[in-house]
XYZ file of C-alpha atoms in Angstrom:
170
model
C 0.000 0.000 0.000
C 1.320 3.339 -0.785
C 1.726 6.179 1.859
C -0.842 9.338 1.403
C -2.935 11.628 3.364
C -5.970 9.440 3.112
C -3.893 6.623 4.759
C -2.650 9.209 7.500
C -6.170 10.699 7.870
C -7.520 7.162 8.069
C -4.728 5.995 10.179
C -4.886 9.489 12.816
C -9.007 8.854 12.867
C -8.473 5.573 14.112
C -5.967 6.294 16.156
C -8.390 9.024 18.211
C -11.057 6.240 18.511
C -8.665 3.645 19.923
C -7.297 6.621 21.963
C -10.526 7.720 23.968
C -10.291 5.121 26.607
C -6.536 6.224 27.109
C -7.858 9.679 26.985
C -10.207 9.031 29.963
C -7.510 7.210 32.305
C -5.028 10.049 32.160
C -7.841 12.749 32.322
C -8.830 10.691 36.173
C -5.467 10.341 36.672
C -4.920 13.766 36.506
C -7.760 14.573 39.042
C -6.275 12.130 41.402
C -3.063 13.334 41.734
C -2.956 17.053 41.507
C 0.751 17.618 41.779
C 1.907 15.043 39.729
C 5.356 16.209 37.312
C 5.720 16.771 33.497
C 7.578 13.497 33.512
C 4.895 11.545 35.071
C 2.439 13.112 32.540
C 4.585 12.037 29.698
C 5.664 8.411 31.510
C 1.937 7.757 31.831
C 1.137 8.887 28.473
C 3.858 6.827 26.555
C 3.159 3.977 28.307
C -0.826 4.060 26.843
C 0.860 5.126 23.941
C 3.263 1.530 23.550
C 0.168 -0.454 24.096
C -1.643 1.100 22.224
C 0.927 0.708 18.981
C 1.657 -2.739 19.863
C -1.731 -4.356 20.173
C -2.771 -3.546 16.455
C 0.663 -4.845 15.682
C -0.217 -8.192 17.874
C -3.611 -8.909 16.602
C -1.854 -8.247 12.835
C 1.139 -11.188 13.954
C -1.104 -13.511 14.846
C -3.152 -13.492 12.124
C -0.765 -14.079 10.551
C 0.632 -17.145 11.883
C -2.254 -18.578 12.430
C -3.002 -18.135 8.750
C 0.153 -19.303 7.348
C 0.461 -22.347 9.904
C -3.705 -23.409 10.255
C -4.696 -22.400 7.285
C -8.179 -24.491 7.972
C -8.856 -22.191 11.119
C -8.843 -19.136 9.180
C -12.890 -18.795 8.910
C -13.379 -19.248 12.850
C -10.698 -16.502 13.455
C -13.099 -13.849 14.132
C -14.856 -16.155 16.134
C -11.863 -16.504 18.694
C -11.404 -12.870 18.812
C -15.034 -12.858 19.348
C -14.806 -15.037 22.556
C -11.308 -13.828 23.610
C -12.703 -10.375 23.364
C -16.484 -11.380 25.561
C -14.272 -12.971 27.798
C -12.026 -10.185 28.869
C -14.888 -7.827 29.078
C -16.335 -9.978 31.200
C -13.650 -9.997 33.329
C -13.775 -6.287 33.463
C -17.590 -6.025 34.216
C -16.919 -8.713 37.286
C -14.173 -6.574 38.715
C -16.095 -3.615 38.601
C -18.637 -4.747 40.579
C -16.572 -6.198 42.894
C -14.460 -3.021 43.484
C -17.757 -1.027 43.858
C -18.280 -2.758 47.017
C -14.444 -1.419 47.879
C -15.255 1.726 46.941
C -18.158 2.318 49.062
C -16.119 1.680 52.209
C -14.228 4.657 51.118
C -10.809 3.743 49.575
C -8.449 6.417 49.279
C -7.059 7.404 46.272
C -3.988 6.858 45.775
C -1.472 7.475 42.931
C -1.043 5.212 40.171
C 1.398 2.854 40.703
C 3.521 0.823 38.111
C 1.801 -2.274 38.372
C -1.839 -0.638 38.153
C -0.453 1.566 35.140
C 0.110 -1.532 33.278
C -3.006 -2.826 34.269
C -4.179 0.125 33.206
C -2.291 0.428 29.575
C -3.500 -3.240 28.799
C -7.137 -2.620 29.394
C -7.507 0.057 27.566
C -5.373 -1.685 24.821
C -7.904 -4.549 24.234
C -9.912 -2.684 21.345
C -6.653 -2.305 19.354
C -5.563 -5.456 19.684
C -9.040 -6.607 17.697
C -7.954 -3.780 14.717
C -4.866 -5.009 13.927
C -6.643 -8.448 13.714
C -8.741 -6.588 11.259
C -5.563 -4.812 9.386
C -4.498 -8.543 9.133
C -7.539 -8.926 6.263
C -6.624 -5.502 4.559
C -3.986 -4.000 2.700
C -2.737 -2.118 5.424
C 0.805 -0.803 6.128
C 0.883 -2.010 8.944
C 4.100 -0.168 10.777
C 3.094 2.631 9.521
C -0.431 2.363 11.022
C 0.882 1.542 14.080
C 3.425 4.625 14.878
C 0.622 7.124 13.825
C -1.981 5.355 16.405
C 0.731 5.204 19.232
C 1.593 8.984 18.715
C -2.270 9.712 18.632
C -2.411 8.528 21.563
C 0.754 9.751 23.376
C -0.933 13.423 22.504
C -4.692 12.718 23.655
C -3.274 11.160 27.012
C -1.254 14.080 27.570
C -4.011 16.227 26.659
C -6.339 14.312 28.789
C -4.118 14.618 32.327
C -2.965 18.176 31.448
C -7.063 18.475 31.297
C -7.653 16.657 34.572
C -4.711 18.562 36.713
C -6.291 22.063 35.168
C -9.968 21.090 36.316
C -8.429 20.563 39.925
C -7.430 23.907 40.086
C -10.531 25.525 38.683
């Protein structure tokens, strides 16, 4: 596929969709922590960023192989990403009513630690993960895809905690 602007408009669209969830994190993470540093911004941001790049590039991989090597599975593959994806939202619905029970009690806030951030980065990941399965079926270039959705959402995430630390101080 040949680079243009209709592949970086395309690509920079997509990348805002994916980004939203991202977007939303860093904009409560920002409220939570009202003095948190530039470089905690940014590390926060990249990190949402990196998975957000390399889950697109993991669905695409695994297509992939499981093409080339089980070639006779290729018609139920959007049936396992069907049930992969059900389950892990699943997951997530469980554990949020679960932790609404914690929250009532009254659970400070605390700030984000690595371990939750990568939680965190994952989660909010999951819906890329299912478009690079998709770029797997088009003609897509597929590093170039990639870089433009991870640097979409490196900007919205910064945007989105520089948002949340200015509505603190409002």
């Amino acid at each position: 596929m040949e680079w243009n602007v209709l592949f970086f408009l395309n690509s920079a669209l997509l990348g805002v969709g994916l980004a939203m969830d991202a977007f939303s994190v860093s904009l409560a993470n920002g409220l939570n922590e009202p003095h948190m540093k530039k470089n905690k911004s940014c590390g926060i941001a990249g990190v949402f960023a990196f998975f957000q790049a390399l889950m697109p590039m993991t669905g695409w991989i695994c297509v992939h192989t499981i093409v080339e090597y089980f070639h006779a599975f290729e018609k139920f593959i959007p049936w396992i990403a069907l049930i992969l994806l059900a389950f892990i939202g699943g997951k997530m619905v469980i554990e949020a009513v679960r932790d609404k029970d914690v929250q009532e009690i009254g659970a400070k806030d605390l700030p984000l630690d690595h371990k939750e951030m990568l939680l965190l980065a994952v989660a909010t990941s999951i819906d890329a993960l299912a478009v690079g399965i998709t770029f797997a079926f088009l003609n897509v270039s597929i590093m170039e895809a990639c870089l433009i959705i991870g640097c979409t959402t490196f900007v919205l995430s910064v945007i989105g905690v520089v948002v949340g630390l200015s509505l603190i101080h409002i």
